[in-house]
């Protein structure tokens, strides 16, 4: 399909071909699903909401529920006040959520709808029942990416809900970043092993990976409870994972409720996981359990066993900034050589950070997969890592491909097996090694084929 791509790179500023990102409302919708009893609401057209729901459904293989203001021509010209007011009344009457999280789209942003004012009027008009909550965030698709939309929704949790009673509790807030439910479950497991009491928000585990029991649950058992979101203001520390996804919420909570914050890279790989575990250890004034030390030791043993296959292997990577920073760091840890790293999300700060990790690599923010393909044609690599959209490049260039990041639409496992923590790093080592071994098994000459590589 992409066999006609040439190696000639022509600089483009106003055109993206096969962009390495999706739009803000998808991230906001995903974050809202990580709150118990929450109905995400898209303030815009039905088409936008349908796309966002289907994208998340295909990623997580679970039915994603969300409502929409269903803009028509009239709302597009005169504003969406009537649509959102009617929608809120219908949502609470028909679906009875605990909380509605409204996010905007391009259309409602261009019109300039004042969402807080609409919510205020709806409450004064009796459209929002007593004890129910409505929050909002602004997520126009013409700026940012799904990660910045996720960050905006997390900040809205803090802005609307977090409260300080004046009594600090021995609890750590954790913002997990834009990661899969399996990763959120692993982040919680590590906190439990270290012995830290925590509140994590959002928490999509047991929401988008809930077990099959033969019944449909519009609001699964998982998700951060509204009461816990309010209680975040009484915690003594916030640990944010992934600077782009978690910094806005962590900084807002610090400003609003005086909860000090520490933002770390996503715990992908050895060093980044060490940093997360150490932050928990210091926060809990506890020791790292022996079981976790042995888990780390098994990861180091696996890396040592396979190191000869990683040494100076060239890797091309694309994805979200927070994911890439930690993943590239891990690839360097195991001896591989990332040569080109791109993200679709704008960010010169991220480019500078990446250059500190891989000074010799081609690093570009606000780029696209077409550029990555052209670069690979001119500078062949041994491995490609990225989301499902990279499979077309991998096929055209016959490069081993490891799926990583968001979205992964054509494989299963990412919602069951974490990539964070020491266990996640072992999973990555397995996937990387097997992808390269499979290529050799397919292509080695008959006389060179070995049973044990």
XYZ file of C-alpha atoms in Angstrom, residues 52-439:
388
model
C -14.408 9.009 19.297
C -16.529 6.183 20.713
C -15.678 3.797 17.888
C -11.962 4.564 18.171
C -11.949 3.737 21.882
C -14.166 0.686 21.356
C -11.791 -0.713 18.736
C -8.815 -0.049 21.016
C -10.236 -1.629 24.174
C -12.700 -4.135 22.672
C -15.359 -2.904 25.097
C -18.569 -0.935 24.434
C -17.789 2.737 25.093
C -20.783 4.765 26.222
C -20.928 8.522 25.640
C -23.610 11.064 24.826
C -23.630 14.013 22.465
C -25.305 17.415 22.097
C -26.161 16.395 18.503
C -25.503 19.729 16.824
C -27.503 20.459 13.689
C -27.342 23.463 11.363
C -29.290 25.600 13.867
C -26.976 24.911 16.782
C -23.974 25.457 14.530
C -25.150 29.009 13.860
C -26.933 30.065 17.055
C -24.980 28.088 19.669
C -25.498 24.890 21.609
C -27.161 26.160 24.802
C -30.510 24.527 24.076
C -28.887 21.285 22.902
C -26.688 20.873 25.984
C -29.496 21.822 28.381
C -31.830 19.262 26.828
C -29.039 16.701 26.723
C -28.297 17.060 30.447
C -31.976 16.639 31.304
C -32.223 13.526 29.130
C -28.960 12.030 30.391
C -29.938 12.185 34.062
C -33.497 11.017 33.314
C -32.571 8.067 31.113
C -29.056 6.964 32.133
C -28.839 8.209 35.743
C -25.056 8.763 36.000
C -23.346 10.101 39.117
C -21.414 12.623 37.082
C -21.407 13.989 33.521
C -18.057 15.090 32.073
C -18.638 17.496 29.171
C -15.868 18.051 26.645
C -16.039 20.393 23.681
C -15.294 19.789 20.005
C -14.016 22.050 17.229
C -17.539 23.165 16.338
C -18.629 24.243 19.807
C -15.275 25.957 20.383
C -15.551 27.962 17.158
C -19.094 29.007 18.081
C -17.785 30.058 21.484
C -20.274 28.324 23.755
C -19.807 29.268 27.422
C -20.060 25.792 28.962
C -19.804 26.812 32.665
C -22.651 29.289 32.140
C -24.793 26.652 30.403
C -24.170 24.207 33.251
C -25.043 26.917 35.810
C -28.322 27.712 34.043
C -29.165 24.013 33.736
C -28.677 23.551 37.465
C -30.722 26.648 38.292
C -33.419 25.380 35.937
C -33.658 22.037 37.690
C -32.214 20.048 34.797
C -29.429 18.646 36.989
C -30.753 16.635 39.974
C -29.542 17.354 43.495
C -26.423 15.391 44.394
C -25.370 14.952 40.766
C -22.297 16.571 39.248
C -21.476 18.121 35.870
C -17.945 19.177 34.959
C -16.384 20.334 31.707
C -13.112 20.824 29.845
C -12.222 22.583 26.591
C -10.799 20.223 23.978
C -10.864 21.713 20.464
C -9.409 19.263 17.966
C -7.542 21.885 15.964
C -4.874 22.140 18.670
C -3.067 19.570 20.823
C -3.657 15.841 20.636
C -5.503 13.077 22.473
C -2.877 13.311 25.242
C -3.479 17.015 25.856
C -7.228 16.277 25.869
C -6.622 13.629 28.518
C -4.621 16.175 30.512
C -7.405 18.769 30.212
C -9.972 16.306 31.564
C -7.718 15.379 34.504
C -7.293 19.073 35.296
C -11.088 19.445 35.197
C -11.402 16.746 37.879
C -9.236 18.900 40.112
C -10.784 22.229 39.132
C -14.373 21.150 39.803
C -14.034 18.511 42.496
C -10.865 18.529 44.597
C -11.427 20.063 48.018
C -9.262 20.757 51.035
C -10.810 20.227 54.460
C -7.707 21.548 56.172
C -6.760 18.113 57.510
C -3.996 16.357 55.616
C -4.325 12.586 55.232
C -1.515 10.070 54.804
C -2.530 9.409 51.206
C -0.657 9.846 47.903
C -2.475 11.023 44.774
C -1.406 9.269 41.586
C -2.147 10.611 38.105
C -1.203 7.605 35.927
C -0.901 9.366 32.567
C -2.379 8.230 29.258
C -1.822 4.493 29.600
C -3.937 1.363 29.127
C -6.133 -0.113 31.886
C -3.595 -2.918 32.335
C -0.902 -0.311 32.986
C -3.103 1.478 35.519
C -3.639 -1.831 37.290
C 0.137 -2.388 37.387
C 0.785 1.146 38.689
C -1.647 0.403 41.536
C -0.055 -2.990 42.201
C 3.368 -1.409 42.629
C 1.946 1.164 45.063
C 0.288 -1.613 47.048
C 3.506 -3.653 47.141
C 5.446 -0.696 48.500
C 2.715 -0.168 51.071
C 1.422 3.260 50.135
C -2.184 4.343 50.558
C -3.216 6.118 47.371
C -5.959 7.662 45.265
C -5.483 7.161 41.529
C -7.354 9.234 38.963
C -8.462 8.401 36.425
C -8.588 4.624 36.776
C -9.894 2.790 33.706
C -9.090 -0.668 35.076
C -12.251 -2.718 35.656
C -14.027 -0.261 33.355
C -12.500 -0.936 29.941
C -11.166 -4.384 30.843
C -14.032 -5.590 33.019
C -14.590 -9.354 33.275
C -17.362 -11.101 31.355
C -20.289 -12.074 33.583
C -23.079 -12.356 31.021
C -24.636 -8.999 31.952
C -24.351 -5.509 30.510
C -23.158 -2.845 32.944
C -23.473 0.748 31.776
C -21.329 1.786 34.746
C -18.850 -1.008 35.583
C -17.497 -1.474 39.088
C -14.176 0.267 38.404
C -13.255 3.913 38.136
C -12.245 6.571 40.626
C -15.166 7.525 42.843
C -16.294 11.166 42.963
C -15.736 11.173 46.725
C -12.101 10.176 46.150
C -11.650 12.931 43.565
C -12.854 15.417 46.176
C -10.566 13.912 48.809
C -7.476 14.421 46.643
C -7.235 17.893 48.138
C -6.426 16.392 51.548
C -3.553 14.140 50.393
C -0.001 14.963 51.410
C 1.630 14.352 47.999
C 0.769 13.991 44.313
C 2.810 11.784 41.988
C 2.106 12.508 38.323
C 3.296 10.032 35.705
C 3.963 11.403 32.234
C 4.667 15.152 32.169
C 2.357 16.045 29.283
C -0.631 14.090 30.592
C -0.287 14.720 34.319
C 1.454 18.043 34.938
C -1.610 20.319 34.461
C -3.681 18.388 37.028
C -0.796 18.029 39.491
C 0.104 21.724 39.321
C -3.529 22.807 39.609
C -4.027 20.619 42.693
C -0.911 22.115 44.245
C -2.157 25.635 43.558
C -5.750 24.979 44.654
C -5.240 22.730 47.700
C -1.507 23.138 48.484
C -0.758 19.454 47.827
C 2.914 19.287 46.746
C 3.533 17.415 43.536
C 6.252 15.405 41.851
C 5.943 14.613 38.138
C 7.917 11.641 36.821
C 8.306 9.963 33.466
C 6.022 7.014 32.776
C 7.485 3.944 34.552
C 8.477 2.152 31.337
C 11.855 0.412 31.544
C 14.283 -0.092 34.396
C 15.320 3.452 35.309
C 11.872 5.011 35.000
C 10.310 2.228 37.094
C 13.053 2.620 39.684
C 12.194 6.321 39.925
C 8.499 5.578 40.468
C 9.161 2.906 43.084
C 11.641 5.192 44.852
C 9.113 8.034 44.924
C 6.582 5.692 46.524
C 9.174 4.408 48.993
C 10.069 7.918 50.103
C 6.427 8.975 50.287
C 5.464 5.979 52.381
C 8.660 6.028 54.458
C 8.880 2.321 53.831
C 11.253 -0.200 52.246
C 11.049 -1.811 48.832
C 9.749 -5.348 49.418
C 12.009 -8.269 48.565
C 9.421 -9.623 46.157
C 9.688 -6.455 44.052
C 13.497 -6.558 44.151
C 13.379 -10.141 42.837
C 10.977 -9.036 40.086
C 13.491 -6.386 39.054
C 16.271 -8.955 39.167
C 14.411 -11.259 36.797
C 14.066 -8.361 34.332
C 17.810 -7.618 34.484
C 18.558 -11.318 33.966
C 16.348 -11.416 30.868
C 18.023 -8.313 29.433
C 21.458 -9.833 30.085
C 20.472 -13.087 28.381
C 19.300 -11.282 25.245
C 21.776 -8.390 25.145
C 23.714 -9.710 22.141
C 20.580 -9.385 19.997
C 19.933 -5.782 21.039
C 23.446 -4.366 20.716
C 23.433 -1.322 18.371
C 20.266 -2.430 16.605
C 18.712 0.611 14.936
C 15.136 1.455 15.907
C 12.550 3.846 14.441
C 9.811 4.926 16.872
C 6.704 7.064 16.799
C 3.950 7.745 19.330
C 2.937 9.997 22.208
C 5.587 12.194 23.865
C 5.250 10.677 27.353
C 5.434 7.140 25.976
C 8.400 7.923 23.747
C 10.514 9.552 26.429
C 10.423 6.464 28.635
C 10.519 3.901 25.818
C 13.521 5.484 24.134
C 15.248 5.574 27.514
C 14.576 1.859 27.921
C 15.869 1.023 24.429
C 19.100 2.856 25.260
C 19.266 0.928 28.558
C 19.241 -2.410 26.732
C 21.809 -1.334 24.137
C 19.624 -0.505 21.141
C 20.070 2.634 19.047
C 16.971 4.749 18.350
C 17.778 6.616 15.124
C 14.504 8.398 14.388
C 11.842 9.390 16.930
C 8.705 11.324 15.974
C 5.451 12.389 17.575
C 2.427 14.135 16.131
C 2.023 16.259 19.242
C 3.626 19.731 19.105
C 6.372 20.376 21.665
C 9.852 21.870 21.366
C 10.474 21.101 25.054
C 9.950 17.410 24.347
C 12.377 17.598 21.410
C 15.065 19.043 23.671
C 14.458 16.323 26.261
C 14.765 13.594 23.634
C 17.999 15.082 22.303
C 19.480 14.701 25.782
C 18.684 10.950 25.670
C 19.544 10.266 22.019
C 21.683 13.175 20.761
C 22.424 11.508 17.428
C 18.830 10.599 16.554
C 16.485 12.466 14.212
C 13.866 13.804 16.634
C 10.732 15.652 15.516
C 7.586 16.828 17.277
C 4.438 17.695 15.305
C 5.528 15.334 12.539
C 3.831 12.438 10.745
C 4.285 8.797 9.804
C 4.916 9.752 6.154
C 8.084 11.566 7.174
C 9.099 8.595 9.303
C 8.637 6.292 6.308
C 10.730 8.490 4.048
C 13.469 8.655 6.672
C 13.506 4.867 7.040
C 13.817 4.414 3.271
C 16.935 6.556 3.294
C 18.237 5.190 6.601
C 17.168 1.524 7.084
C 16.428 0.292 10.605
C 16.276 -3.107 12.303
C 13.000 -2.495 14.154
C 9.948 -0.230 13.998
C 7.844 0.545 17.082
C 4.566 2.459 17.179
C 0.798 2.143 17.048
C -1.207 0.079 14.566
C -0.792 2.629 11.763
C 2.879 1.663 11.568
C 2.043 -1.780 10.163
C 1.751 -0.334 6.668
C 5.275 1.088 6.825
C 6.618 -2.136 8.328
C 5.035 -4.144 5.520
C 6.347 -1.845 2.797
C 9.901 -1.894 4.185
C 9.885 -5.472 5.548
C 10.906 -4.298 9.013
C 10.072 -6.185 12.246
C 7.264 -4.287 13.950
C 6.328 -4.054 17.641
C 3.010 -2.413 18.383
C 3.263 0.154 21.162
C 1.155 3.122 22.271
C -2.273 4.316 21.161
C -4.197 3.104 19.265
C -3.623 -0.627 18.808
C -6.601 -1.749 16.764
C -5.460 -5.017 15.226
C -4.062 -7.020 18.130
C -5.180 -8.139 21.570
C -3.190 -8.256 24.787
C -2.403 -4.590 25.396
C -5.321 -4.259 27.777
C -4.361 -7.455 29.606
C -0.565 -7.235 29.784
C 1.012 -4.040 31.120
C 4.052 -2.377 29.593
C 4.847 -0.310 32.705
C 6.802 -1.560 35.691
C 9.355 -4.357 35.735
C 6.777 -6.865 34.497
C 5.936 -4.564 31.599
C 9.594 -4.203 30.665
C 9.899 -8.001 30.505
C 6.921 -8.021 28.149
C 8.643 -5.427 25.959
C 11.859 -7.450 25.859
C 9.844 -10.483 24.796
C 8.011 -8.608 22.034
C 11.147 -6.918 20.659
C 13.203 -10.113 20.658
C 10.492 -12.262 19.116
C 9.763 -9.748 16.350
C 13.420 -9.763 15.268
C 13.707 -13.553 15.619
C 10.577 -14.110 13.517
C 12.110 -12.106 10.663
